[in-house]
Coordinates of C-alpha atoms and ligand atoms in Angstrom, one line a residue:
M1 CA -64.3 6.2 -0.5
K2 CA -61.9 5.1 -3.5
I3 CA -58.7 6.5 -2.3
G4 CA -55.3 6.5 -4.2
F5 CA -52.5 7.0 -1.9
I6 CA -49.2 8.1 -3.5
G7 CA -46.0 8.2 -1.3
L8 CA -45.7 5.4 1.2
G9 CA -42.6 6.4 3.1
N10 CA -42.6 7.0 7.0
M11 CA -45.4 9.2 7.1
G12 CA -47.6 7.8 4.0
A13 CA -47.5 4.0 4.6
P14 CA -48.9 4.3 8.3
M15 CA -51.5 7.1 6.9
A16 CA -52.6 4.6 4.3
A17 CA -52.8 1.8 6.4
N18 CA -55.2 3.5 9.0
L19 CA -57.4 4.5 5.9
A20 CA -57.4 1.1 4.6
K21 CA -59.2 -0.1 7.7
E22 CA -62.3 1.9 6.7
H23 CA -62.1 2.5 3.0
D24 CA -60.9 1.3 -0.4
V25 CA -57.3 2.4 -0.9
I26 CA -54.7 1.3 -3.7
G27 CA -51.2 3.3 -3.1
F28 CA -48.3 3.7 -5.2
D29 CA -44.8 4.3 -4.2
P30 CA -41.7 3.8 -6.8
V31 CA -39.3 2.7 -3.9
A32 CA -41.4 1.5 -0.8
Q33 CA -43.5 -1.3 -0.9
P34 CA -45.3 -1.5 2.3
Q35 CA -47.0 -5.1 3.2
G36 CA -50.8 -5.3 3.6
L37 CA -51.8 -2.5 1.3
K38 CA -53.3 -2.8 -2.3
L39 CA -50.4 -1.6 -4.5
A40 CA -50.8 -0.1 -8.1
Q41 CA -47.9 -0.1 -10.7
S42 CA -47.9 3.8 -11.5
A43 CA -49.5 7.1 -9.7
S44 CA -51.8 7.6 -12.6
A45 CA -53.0 3.9 -12.2
A46 CA -53.6 4.5 -8.3
A47 CA -55.4 8.1 -9.1
K48 CA -57.6 6.7 -12.1
D49 CA -60.8 5.4 -9.9
A50 CA -60.2 7.5 -6.9
D51 CA -62.5 9.9 -5.4
V52 CA -59.8 11.3 -3.5
V53 CA -56.0 11.1 -4.1
I54 CA -53.6 11.8 -0.9
T55 CA -50.0 12.5 -1.8
M56 CA -47.4 12.4 1.0
L57 CA -43.9 13.1 -1.2
P58 CA -40.9 14.9 -0.2
N59 CA -41.0 18.3 -1.9
G60 CA -42.6 20.6 -4.1
D61 CA -40.8 19.6 -7.5
I62 CA -42.1 15.9 -6.8
L63 CA -45.5 17.1 -5.9
R64 CA -45.7 19.3 -9.3
S65 CA -44.5 16.5 -11.3
V66 CA -46.9 13.8 -9.7
A67 CA -50.0 16.4 -9.9
K68 CA -48.8 16.6 -13.6
D69 CA -48.9 12.7 -14.0
I70 CA -52.1 12.0 -12.0
Y71 CA -54.4 14.9 -13.0
P72 CA -55.3 13.7 -16.7
A73 CA -56.2 10.2 -15.2
M74 CA -58.4 11.4 -12.3
K75 CA -62.1 11.4 -12.3
Q76 CA -64.0 15.1 -12.8
G77 CA -64.6 16.2 -9.5
A78 CA -62.2 14.1 -7.7
I79 CA -60.1 15.5 -4.9
H80 CA -56.3 15.9 -4.6
L81 CA -55.7 15.9 -0.7
D82 CA -51.8 16.8 -0.6
C83 CA -50.3 16.2 3.0
S84 CA -46.6 16.9 2.2
T85 CA -45.0 19.7 3.4
V86 CA -44.2 21.7 0.4
D87 CA -43.5 25.4 -0.9
V88 CA -46.5 27.8 -0.5
E89 CA -46.2 28.3 -4.1
S90 CA -46.0 24.9 -5.2
A91 CA -49.1 24.2 -3.2
R92 CA -51.2 27.3 -5.0
A93 CA -49.7 26.2 -8.4
V94 CA -51.0 22.5 -8.0
A95 CA -54.6 23.9 -6.6
A96 CA -54.7 26.1 -9.8
Q97 CA -54.3 23.3 -12.2
A98 CA -56.5 21.1 -10.3
L99 CA -59.2 23.6 -10.8
A100 CA -58.3 23.8 -14.5
A101 CA -58.6 19.8 -14.7
G102 CA -61.8 20.1 -13.2
L103 CA -60.8 18.6 -9.5
S104 CA -60.5 20.1 -6.5
A105 CA -57.5 20.3 -4.0
V106 CA -56.7 21.0 -0.7
D107 CA -53.3 21.1 1.0
A108 CA -53.1 19.8 4.4
P109 CA -49.7 19.2 5.6
V110 CA -49.4 17.7 9.0
S111 CA -48.2 18.3 12.4
G112 CA -47.4 15.1 14.8
G113 CA -44.6 12.8 13.0
I114 CA -44.5 9.2 12.6
G115 CA -46.1 8.3 15.9
G116 CA -48.9 10.4 15.1
A117 CA -49.0 9.1 11.6
T118 CA -49.1 5.4 13.2
H119 CA -51.5 6.3 15.9
G120 CA -53.8 8.2 13.7
T121 CA -53.4 11.4 15.8
L122 CA -51.9 13.9 13.4
T123 CA -53.0 17.7 13.4
F124 CA -53.7 18.7 9.6
M125 CA -53.9 22.4 8.6
A126 CA -55.4 22.9 5.6
G127 CA -55.9 25.3 2.4
G128 CA -58.4 25.3 -0.2
P129 CA -62.4 25.5 -0.6
V130 CA -64.2 24.8 2.4
T131 CA -66.7 22.3 0.9
T132 CA -63.8 20.2 -0.1
F133 CA -62.4 20.4 3.3
A134 CA -65.8 18.9 4.7
T135 CA -66.0 16.3 2.2
V136 CA -62.2 15.2 3.4
M137 CA -62.8 15.7 7.2
P138 CA -64.1 11.8 7.6
L139 CA -60.6 11.2 6.2
F140 CA -58.7 13.6 8.4
D141 CA -60.7 12.0 11.4
I142 CA -59.1 8.6 10.4
M143 CA -55.7 9.8 10.1
G144 CA -55.5 12.7 13.0
Q145 CA -57.1 14.2 15.9
K146 CA -57.7 17.6 14.5
A147 CA -57.9 19.6 11.0
V148 CA -58.1 23.2 11.2
H149 CA -59.2 25.1 7.8
C150 CA -56.8 28.0 7.3
G151 CA -57.9 29.7 4.1
D152 CA -57.4 29.5 0.5
A153 CA -55.2 27.3 -1.3
G154 CA -51.7 27.2 0.2
N155 CA -52.3 28.4 3.7
G156 CA -52.2 24.9 4.9
Q157 CA -48.4 25.4 4.1
A158 CA -48.2 28.9 5.2
A159 CA -49.7 27.7 8.9
K160 CA -47.0 25.0 8.9
I161 CA -44.0 26.9 8.1
C162 CA -45.0 29.7 10.5
N163 CA -45.5 27.1 13.2
N164 CA -42.4 25.5 12.8
M165 CA -40.5 28.6 12.2
I166 CA -41.7 29.5 15.8
V167 CA -40.6 25.9 17.1
G168 CA -37.2 26.2 15.4
V169 CA -36.4 29.6 16.8
T170 CA -37.5 28.6 20.4
M171 CA -35.9 25.3 20.4
I172 CA -32.3 27.4 19.9
A173 CA -33.6 29.7 22.5
T174 CA -34.4 27.1 24.7
C175 CA -31.0 25.2 24.1
E176 CA -28.8 28.3 24.4
A177 CA -30.5 29.5 27.5
F178 CA -29.7 25.9 29.5
V179 CA -26.2 26.0 28.4
L180 CA -25.9 29.9 29.6
A181 CA -27.4 28.3 32.9
D182 CA -25.0 25.5 33.1
K183 CA -22.1 28.1 32.8
L184 CA -23.9 30.3 35.3
G185 CA -23.8 27.4 37.9
L186 CA -27.7 26.8 37.6
D187 CA -29.1 23.7 38.0
R188 CA -31.1 22.5 35.1
Q189 CA -34.1 20.8 37.3
A190 CA -34.2 24.4 38.9
M191 CA -33.9 26.2 35.7
F192 CA -36.8 24.1 34.1
D193 CA -38.9 24.5 37.3
V194 CA -38.7 28.3 37.0
V195 CA -38.7 29.0 33.2
S196 CA -41.6 26.3 32.9
T197 CA -44.0 27.9 35.0
S198 CA -42.6 31.7 34.2
S199 CA -42.8 34.0 31.2
G200 CA -40.1 31.9 29.4
Y201 CA -42.3 28.9 29.1
S202 CA -42.8 27.1 25.8
W203 CA -43.7 23.9 23.9
T204 CA -39.5 23.3 23.3
M205 CA -39.1 23.8 27.5
N206 CA -42.3 22.4 28.9
A207 CA -43.4 19.6 26.8
Y208 CA -40.0 18.6 24.6
C209 CA -37.3 19.8 27.1
P210 CA -34.1 19.2 25.6
A211 CA -32.0 18.7 28.5
P212 CA -31.6 14.6 29.6
G213 CA -33.5 13.8 32.5
I214 CA -35.6 17.1 32.8
G215 CA -39.3 17.6 32.3
P216 CA -41.7 15.2 30.3
H217 CA -40.1 12.0 28.4
S218 CA -38.4 13.6 25.0
P219 CA -35.9 12.7 22.5
A220 CA -33.1 13.9 25.1
D221 CA -33.8 11.1 27.0
N222 CA -33.3 8.8 24.6
G223 CA -29.9 9.7 23.0
Y224 CA -31.7 12.4 20.9
Q225 CA -33.1 9.8 18.3
P226 CA -35.7 11.8 16.5
G227 CA -38.6 12.6 17.3
F228 CA -38.3 15.2 14.4
A229 CA -34.8 15.0 12.9
S230 CA -33.0 18.1 12.6
E231 CA -32.7 17.8 8.8
L232 CA -36.5 17.9 8.9
M233 CA -36.5 21.4 11.0
L234 CA -33.7 22.6 8.2
K235 CA -36.4 21.9 5.4
D236 CA -39.0 23.3 7.0
L237 CA -37.0 26.5 8.2
N238 CA -35.9 26.6 4.6
L239 CA -39.4 26.6 3.0
S240 CA -40.2 29.4 5.8
Q241 CA -37.5 31.6 4.2
M242 CA -38.5 30.9 0.6
A243 CA -41.9 32.1 1.7
A244 CA -40.6 35.2 3.7
I245 CA -38.4 36.2 0.7
A246 CA -41.3 36.1 -1.8
A247 CA -43.8 37.7 0.1
D248 CA -41.0 40.3 1.5
A249 CA -41.5 39.6 5.2
D250 CA -38.8 40.5 7.6
T251 CA -37.9 37.4 9.4
P252 CA -34.3 37.7 11.2
M253 CA -34.7 35.1 14.2
G254 CA -36.2 32.7 11.4
Q255 CA -32.9 33.4 9.0
A256 CA -31.0 33.1 12.1
A257 CA -32.5 29.7 12.8
T258 CA -32.0 28.5 9.4
A259 CA -28.4 29.0 9.2
L260 CA -28.1 27.7 12.5
Y261 CA -29.5 24.3 11.8
R262 CA -28.1 24.4 8.2
Q263 CA -24.6 24.6 10.0
F264 CA -25.7 21.8 12.5
V265 CA -26.9 19.3 9.4
E266 CA -24.5 20.1 6.7
D267 CA -21.0 21.0 8.6
E268 CA -21.5 19.6 11.9
D269 CA -23.1 16.2 13.2
G270 CA -26.8 17.1 13.4
R271 CA -28.2 15.0 10.4
G272 CA -30.3 12.4 11.9
K273 CA -30.3 13.5 15.4
D274 CA -33.4 15.2 16.9
F275 CA -33.5 18.9 16.4
S276 CA -33.1 19.4 20.5
A277 CA -29.7 18.0 20.1
M278 CA -28.7 21.6 19.6
L279 CA -28.4 21.4 23.4
P280 CA -25.1 19.3 23.3
R281 CA -23.9 21.3 20.0
F282 CA -24.0 24.4 22.2
E283 CA -22.6 22.6 25.0
S284 CA -19.7 21.7 23.1
R285 CA -18.9 25.2 22.1
R286 CA -17.3 28.4 23.4
R287 CA -18.6 32.0 22.6
S288 CA -16.5 33.3 19.3
Ligands
NAD301 P1 -40.1 9.7 3.2 O1 -39.0 10.3 2.4 O2 -40.0 8.5 4.3 O3 -41.5 9.5 2.2 C1 -41.5 9.8 0.8 C2 -41.8 8.8 0.0 O4 -42.2 9.7 -1.4 C3 -40.7 8.1 -0.2 O5 -41.3 6.6 0.0 C4 -40.6 8.0 -2.0 O6 -40.2 6.9 -2.5 C5 -41.9 8.6 -2.5 N1 -41.9 9.6 -3.8 C6 -40.7 10.0 -4.2 N2 -41.1 10.4 -5.5 C7 -42.2 9.7 -5.8 C8 -43.0 10.2 -6.8 N3 -42.6 10.6 -8.1 N4 -44.2 9.3 -6.6 C9 -44.9 8.7 -6.1 N5 -44.0 8.4 -4.3 C10 -42.6 8.9 -4.7 O7 -40.9 11.2 3.8 P2 -41.9 11.2 5.2 O8 -41.3 11.2 6.6 O9 -42.8 10.1 5.1 O10 -42.3 12.8 4.7 C11 -43.2 13.0 3.8 C12 -43.6 14.7 4.2 O11 -44.6 14.6 5.1 C13 -42.4 15.3 3.9 O12 -43.2 16.3 3.1 C14 -42.4 15.8 5.2 O13 -41.6 17.0 5.2 C15 -43.7 15.7 5.9 N6 -43.5 15.3 7.2 C16 -42.6 14.3 8.0 C17 -42.6 14.3 9.0 C18 -42.0 13.2 9.9 O14 -41.9 13.1 11.1 N7 -41.2 12.4 8.8 C19 -43.8 15.2 10.0 C20 -44.2 16.3 9.4 C21 -44.2 15.9 8.0

C-alpha cells in the first residue's frame, strides 16, 4: 500500500517507521524530521497518491485543519485513518467530510504509549465502516497487537475516553487508598497483597502499581518518569467531560478526576510526571 503519514511526533514517528518496513510510506510533519523516513514538503503532498493517509496529531482542531487541507488532494476511494486522540465531535465531523469528498474514514485512537508504538504492540479502538476497518486491518497488525471495531464514526474515540476515564478515576482511588493505608500503619506490601487479590483489584493496582518497589515494575520504580504523563491523562479526562456534557451523561467521578489532574498539572508539579505520581502528591498533603 502507498501510505501518507501526517504527524511524526513521539507516537507517529515509530508507527510510521514500523509501517515503512513493509509499505511505501511518505511522511509529513512541520516540526519533526525523523531520520530514515521518506518525507514530503506538505501534508497534501504526503496525501496525494496514498491509498491510506494516517494522521497522528495533537488535537481535534489540528485534525480538522489537516483534513480540510488534504481531502481535496486525496485519491477518490482512499482512506483516512486517524489514530490521534481527539474529541468525539471532531472525529465525527471529519468522517462526514471524508464521505462527502468520496473518501472513507476510520477513527482509531490507540492505547499502549510510546513503547507500544515503537514495538508495534498498540491496541486500536476503531469507529467507521466495517469494510474500511477490514481494509486497514493489515496496517493495525503491523503497528499493534489488537484492533477492536467499536461501531460507527467517533466510537473509537468514545471507547478511548471511557477507558481512560476509568483509569484516571481508578488511579486516584488507588493512590488515596495507599496514603490512607500508610496513615493507618498498614504495610504497603501487605496492602498490595490483599487488594491485588481481593475485590479492590484493578489495572492501576495490579499492573501499574503507583507505590515504588511494590508489584510489577512500573513508572513508580523509575522516579515517576512517564509512562503516561499526567498532562496526557488530563487531556483524555477533559475529552471525557466534553463528551459527557454534549451527551448529557452524569459522570461525577470523571469530573472529580479531571479537576484533580488539572490541579496537579496546572498548579502543582505534576506536568512531565507519570500520572501515578498522584501517590506522592497525596502523601504530601493532609486532609483539608
Ligand atoms: P506529539 O506532540 O509528540 O506529536 C504530534 C505531532 O504532530 C508533532 O510532531 C507536531 O509537530 C505534529 N503536528 C502538529 N500540527 C501539525 C500539522 N498541522 N500537520 C502535521 N503535523 C502536525 O504527540 P504524541 O505523543 O505523538 O501524540 C499524538 C497523539 O496520540 C495525541 O492525540 C495523543 O493524545 C495520542 N496518544 C499519545 C500517547 C503517548 O503516550 N504519547 C498515547 C496514546 C495516545
